[in-house]
XYZ file of C-alpha atoms in Angstrom:
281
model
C -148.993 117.876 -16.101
C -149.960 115.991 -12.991
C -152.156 113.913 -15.577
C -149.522 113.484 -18.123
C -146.867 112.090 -15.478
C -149.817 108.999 -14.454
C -150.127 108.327 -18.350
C -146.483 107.801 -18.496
C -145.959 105.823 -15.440
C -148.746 102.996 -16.068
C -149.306 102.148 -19.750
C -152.639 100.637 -19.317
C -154.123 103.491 -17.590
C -156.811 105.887 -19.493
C -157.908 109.213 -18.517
C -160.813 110.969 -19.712
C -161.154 114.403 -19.258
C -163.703 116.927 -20.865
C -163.140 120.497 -23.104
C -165.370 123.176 -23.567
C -163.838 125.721 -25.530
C -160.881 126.762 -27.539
C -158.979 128.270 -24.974
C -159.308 125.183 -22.595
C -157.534 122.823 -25.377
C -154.774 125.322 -25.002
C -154.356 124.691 -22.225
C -154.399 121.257 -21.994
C -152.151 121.139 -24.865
C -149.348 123.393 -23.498
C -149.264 121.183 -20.549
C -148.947 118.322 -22.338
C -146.894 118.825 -25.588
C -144.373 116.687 -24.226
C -146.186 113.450 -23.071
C -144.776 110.073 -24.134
C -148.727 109.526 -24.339
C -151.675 111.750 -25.366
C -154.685 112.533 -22.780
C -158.190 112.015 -23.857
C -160.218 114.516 -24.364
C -164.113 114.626 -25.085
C -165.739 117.817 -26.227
C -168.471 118.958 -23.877
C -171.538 120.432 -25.364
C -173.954 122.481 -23.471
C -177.120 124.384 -24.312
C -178.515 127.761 -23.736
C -179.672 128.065 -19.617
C -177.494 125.405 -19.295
C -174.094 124.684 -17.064
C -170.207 124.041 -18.576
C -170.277 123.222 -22.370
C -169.901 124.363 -25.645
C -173.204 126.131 -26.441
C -173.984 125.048 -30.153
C -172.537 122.240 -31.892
C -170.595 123.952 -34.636
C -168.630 125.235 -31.410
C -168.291 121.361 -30.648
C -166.837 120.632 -33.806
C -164.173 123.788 -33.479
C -163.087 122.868 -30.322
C -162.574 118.762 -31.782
C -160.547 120.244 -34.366
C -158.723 121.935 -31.778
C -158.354 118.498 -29.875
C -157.186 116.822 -33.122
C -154.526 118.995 -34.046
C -152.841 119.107 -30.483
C -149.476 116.372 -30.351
C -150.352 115.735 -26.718
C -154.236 114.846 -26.465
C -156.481 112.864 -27.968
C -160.115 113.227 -29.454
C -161.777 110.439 -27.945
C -165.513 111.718 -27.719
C -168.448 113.692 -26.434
C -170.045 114.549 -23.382
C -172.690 116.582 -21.824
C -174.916 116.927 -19.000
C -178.460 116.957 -19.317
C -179.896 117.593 -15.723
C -180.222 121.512 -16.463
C -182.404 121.088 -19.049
C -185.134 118.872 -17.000
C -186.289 120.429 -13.404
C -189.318 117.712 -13.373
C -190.254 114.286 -15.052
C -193.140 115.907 -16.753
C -193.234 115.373 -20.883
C -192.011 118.790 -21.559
C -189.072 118.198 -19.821
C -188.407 114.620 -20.689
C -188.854 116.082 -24.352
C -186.168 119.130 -23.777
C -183.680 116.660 -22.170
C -184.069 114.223 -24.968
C -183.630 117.431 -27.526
C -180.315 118.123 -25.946
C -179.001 114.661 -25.366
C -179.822 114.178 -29.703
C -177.188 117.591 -30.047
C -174.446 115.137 -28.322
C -175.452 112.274 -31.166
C -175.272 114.789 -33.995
C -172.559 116.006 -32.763
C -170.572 112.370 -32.479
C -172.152 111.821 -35.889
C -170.180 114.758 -37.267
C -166.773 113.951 -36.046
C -163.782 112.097 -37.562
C -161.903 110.176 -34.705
C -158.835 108.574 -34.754
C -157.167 105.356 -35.433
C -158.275 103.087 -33.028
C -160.331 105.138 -31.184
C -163.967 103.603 -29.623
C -165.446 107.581 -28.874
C -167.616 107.827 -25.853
C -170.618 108.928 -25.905
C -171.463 110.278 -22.610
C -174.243 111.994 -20.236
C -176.966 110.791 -17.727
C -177.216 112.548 -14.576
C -179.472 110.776 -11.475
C -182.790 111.866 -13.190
C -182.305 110.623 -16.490
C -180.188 107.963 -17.162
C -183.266 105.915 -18.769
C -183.290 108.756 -21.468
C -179.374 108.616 -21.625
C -179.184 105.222 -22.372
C -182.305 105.377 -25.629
C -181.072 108.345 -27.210
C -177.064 107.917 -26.745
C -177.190 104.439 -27.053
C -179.091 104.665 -30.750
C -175.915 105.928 -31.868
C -174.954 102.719 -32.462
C -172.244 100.252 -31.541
C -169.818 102.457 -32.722
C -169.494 104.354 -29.772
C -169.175 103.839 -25.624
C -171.899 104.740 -24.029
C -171.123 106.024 -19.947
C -173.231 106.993 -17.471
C -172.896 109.269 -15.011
C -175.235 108.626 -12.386
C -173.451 109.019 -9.169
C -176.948 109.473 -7.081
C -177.800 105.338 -7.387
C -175.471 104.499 -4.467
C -177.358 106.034 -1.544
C -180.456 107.501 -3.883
C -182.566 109.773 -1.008
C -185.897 110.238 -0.136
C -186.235 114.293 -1.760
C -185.205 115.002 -4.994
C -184.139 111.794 -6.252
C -187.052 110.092 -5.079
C -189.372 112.317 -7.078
C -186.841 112.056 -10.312
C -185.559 108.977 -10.573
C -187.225 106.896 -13.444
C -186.843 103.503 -11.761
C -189.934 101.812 -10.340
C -193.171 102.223 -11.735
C -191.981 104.326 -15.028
C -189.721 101.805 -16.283
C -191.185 98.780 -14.581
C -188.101 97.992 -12.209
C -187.571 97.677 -8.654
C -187.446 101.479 -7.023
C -184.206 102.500 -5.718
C -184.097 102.557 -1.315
C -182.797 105.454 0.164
C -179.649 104.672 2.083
C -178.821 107.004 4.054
C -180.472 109.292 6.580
C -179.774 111.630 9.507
C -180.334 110.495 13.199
C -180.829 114.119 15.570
C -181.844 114.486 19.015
C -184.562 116.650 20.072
C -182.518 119.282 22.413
C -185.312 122.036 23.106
C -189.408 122.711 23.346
C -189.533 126.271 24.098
C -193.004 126.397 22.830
C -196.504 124.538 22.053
C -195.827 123.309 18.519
C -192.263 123.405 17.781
C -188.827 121.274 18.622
C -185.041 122.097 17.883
C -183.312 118.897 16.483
C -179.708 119.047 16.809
C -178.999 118.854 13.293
C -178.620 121.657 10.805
C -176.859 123.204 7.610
C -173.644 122.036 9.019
C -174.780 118.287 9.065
C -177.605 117.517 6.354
C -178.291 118.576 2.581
C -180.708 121.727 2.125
C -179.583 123.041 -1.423
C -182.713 121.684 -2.789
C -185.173 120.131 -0.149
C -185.121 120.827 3.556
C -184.511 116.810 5.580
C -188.202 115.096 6.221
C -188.398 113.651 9.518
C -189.483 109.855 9.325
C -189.935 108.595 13.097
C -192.343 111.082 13.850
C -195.477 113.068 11.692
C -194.404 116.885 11.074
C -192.766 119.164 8.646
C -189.099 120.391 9.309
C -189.493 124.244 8.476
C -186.149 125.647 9.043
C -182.619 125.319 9.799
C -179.630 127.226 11.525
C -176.166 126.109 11.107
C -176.759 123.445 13.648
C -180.343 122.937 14.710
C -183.398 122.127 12.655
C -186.870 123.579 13.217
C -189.333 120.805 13.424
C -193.250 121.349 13.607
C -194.719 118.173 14.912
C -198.242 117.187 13.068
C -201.680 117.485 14.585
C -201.808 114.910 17.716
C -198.296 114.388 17.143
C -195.226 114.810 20.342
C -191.791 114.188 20.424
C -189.934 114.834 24.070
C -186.839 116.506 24.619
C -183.831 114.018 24.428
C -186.307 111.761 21.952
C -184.463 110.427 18.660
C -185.542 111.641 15.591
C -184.727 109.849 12.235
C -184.357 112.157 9.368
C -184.793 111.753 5.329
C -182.649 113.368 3.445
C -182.597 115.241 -0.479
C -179.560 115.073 -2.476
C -177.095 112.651 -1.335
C -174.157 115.167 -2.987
C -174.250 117.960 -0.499
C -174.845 115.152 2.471
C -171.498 113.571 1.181
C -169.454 116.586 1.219
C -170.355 118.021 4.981
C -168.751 114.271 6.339
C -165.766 112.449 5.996
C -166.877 109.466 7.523
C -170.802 108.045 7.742
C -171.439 105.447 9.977
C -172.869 102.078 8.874
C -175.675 100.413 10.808
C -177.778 96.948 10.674
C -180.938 97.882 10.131
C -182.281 101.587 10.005
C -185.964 100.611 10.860
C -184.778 99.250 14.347
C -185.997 100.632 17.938
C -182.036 100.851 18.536
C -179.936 100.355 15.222
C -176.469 99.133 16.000
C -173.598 100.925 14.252
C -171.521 97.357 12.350
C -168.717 99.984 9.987
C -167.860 103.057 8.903
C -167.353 104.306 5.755
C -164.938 107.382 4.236
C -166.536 110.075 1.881
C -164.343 110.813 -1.495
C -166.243 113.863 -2.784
C-alpha cells in the first residue's frame, strides 16, 4: 500500500519489486487493486539448493500469468540471484552459475509482456557480474539488463577479493578494498597471543574471520568485542599498539555501523579522519 501511495504521488517514479510464487502476487494484488497506477513486478526464479525464487521455470511462467491478470501490477520482467549456485570461481561453478542464469533467459524468452513494456532482465551478485552481463545480456536488446552488485563500492580483502572477476580474469584494473578496521591491542596475557579490541560486535565474520594488515599473524578468534590475534614467527605487537585490520564481506561490516569514518590515506603512520559517512543497509 505504502508502495502504491509513492506511485500515485510522483508520476515519473518506477518501482520494481520481485514475486516468487502464487500466493505472493496475491498479495501484492489485494494491496493494490485500487492504484491509479500498477507496481512492477518481475518473477523471481530460483533453483534447487538455492535461496528465494520460483524453483522451475514452468512455476515462473504461472506466477507471470498471475502478474498479468492482476488490475494493480504489472509484468515487467525477471530476476534471479545466482551467488548460491557458485561457492568458488572454479569452471564447475562458473558453468552451474551460467546454467542457472540461461533458466532466467528462457524464461524471459517465454513470456508475453505488455504494451510498452522494456522487461528487465536481472541478476549478478559481487562474484559474477562478468557472467551476468554474457549470458543476460545475449538476450538481446529487447530487454534491460541490471546488475546487482552492491559489493563494488567498498569490495574487501576476504571473500570478494578471492571472487571477484575483475583484474587478471577479465583483464581490468582489480577492485581496492575500501574499508578496514583500526583496533588497539588491549592485552598480552601470554607468549604468542594479543586481544584486539575489536570483535563480532564491530567487524564481519559470517564468512572470513578480519586479516590483520600492519602486522604478520593470523586472527584466530573472536568474542563479542575482542579479537584473538596470533602474531607470526619473529613477529610483536605491544599493548596499546594500533592494529589495521582487513575485512570479508563488506554487507555484515555495513550493518553493525551507522556511521564509518572517512580518512586520507589508510597506508599512513597516522591517517587523519577528513568525513564521515551514514550506512543505509
Amino acid at each position: 500500500r505504502e508502495l502504491g501511495a509513492l506511485l500515485a504521488a510522483d508520476e515519473g517514479l518506477r518501482i520494481l519489486c520481485g514475486a516468487d510464487s502464487l500466493a505472493g502476487v496475491a498479495i501484492l494484488a489485494d494491496a493494490l487493486a485500487d492504484a491509479p497506477r500498477p507496481l512492477d513486478v518481475l518473477v523471481e526464479l530460483g533453483g534447487a539448493q538455492g535461496r528465494t525464487g520460483a524453483r522451475t521455470v514452468a512455476e515462473g511462467e504461472r506466477i507471470a500469468a498471475a502478474i498479468m491478470a492482476a488490475p494493480g501490477l504489472r509484468l515487467a520482467g525477471v530476476t534471479g540471484y545466482e551467488g548460491p549456485f557458485g561457492p568458488d570461481r572454479s569452471a564447475a561453478s562458473v558453468a552451474a552459475v551460467d546454467g542457472f542464469l540461461a533458466t532466467l533467459v528462457e524464461l524471459h524468452r517465454r513470456l508475453e509482456y505488455p504494451d510498452g513494456v522494456r522487461p528487465v532482465l536481472s541478476a549478478g551478485g559481487s562474484s559474477f557480474p562478468d557472467r551476468a552481463a554474457a549470458v543476460l545480456g545475449a538476450a538481446g536488446a529487447d530487454a534491460e539488463v541490471v546488475l546487482r552488485s552492491g559489493a563494488f563500492q567498498i569490495h574487501d580483502d576476504g571473500f570478494y577479493s578471492r571472487m571477484s572477476p575483475f583484474g587478471p580474469l577479465t583483464h581490468t584494473a582489480p577492485l581496492r578494498s575500501a574499508m578496514h578496521a583500526w583496533s588497539r591491542v588491549v592485552s598480552q596475557p601470554e607468549p604468542g597471543l594479543a586481544l584486539l579490541d575489536a570483535g563480532r560486535r564491530d567487524v564481519p565474520f559470517d564468512i572470513d574471520l578480519p586479516a590483520p594488515q600492519s602486522v604478520a599473524g593470523t586472527v584466530t578468534a573472536l568474542n563479542d568485542q575482542h579479537a584473538f590475534l596470533r602474531p607470526a614467527d619473529g613477529a610483536t605487537v605491544a599493548v596499546g599498539e594500533v592494529v589495521r585490520l582487513g575485512l570479508s564481506h563488506p554487507c555484515t561490516a555495513f550493518d553493525k555501523w551507522r556511521v564509518v569514518a572517512v580518512i586520507d590515506d589508510p597506508d599512513a603512520a597516522d591517517p587523519r579522519v577528513i568525513g564521515a559517512v551514514a550506512t543505509c543497509f
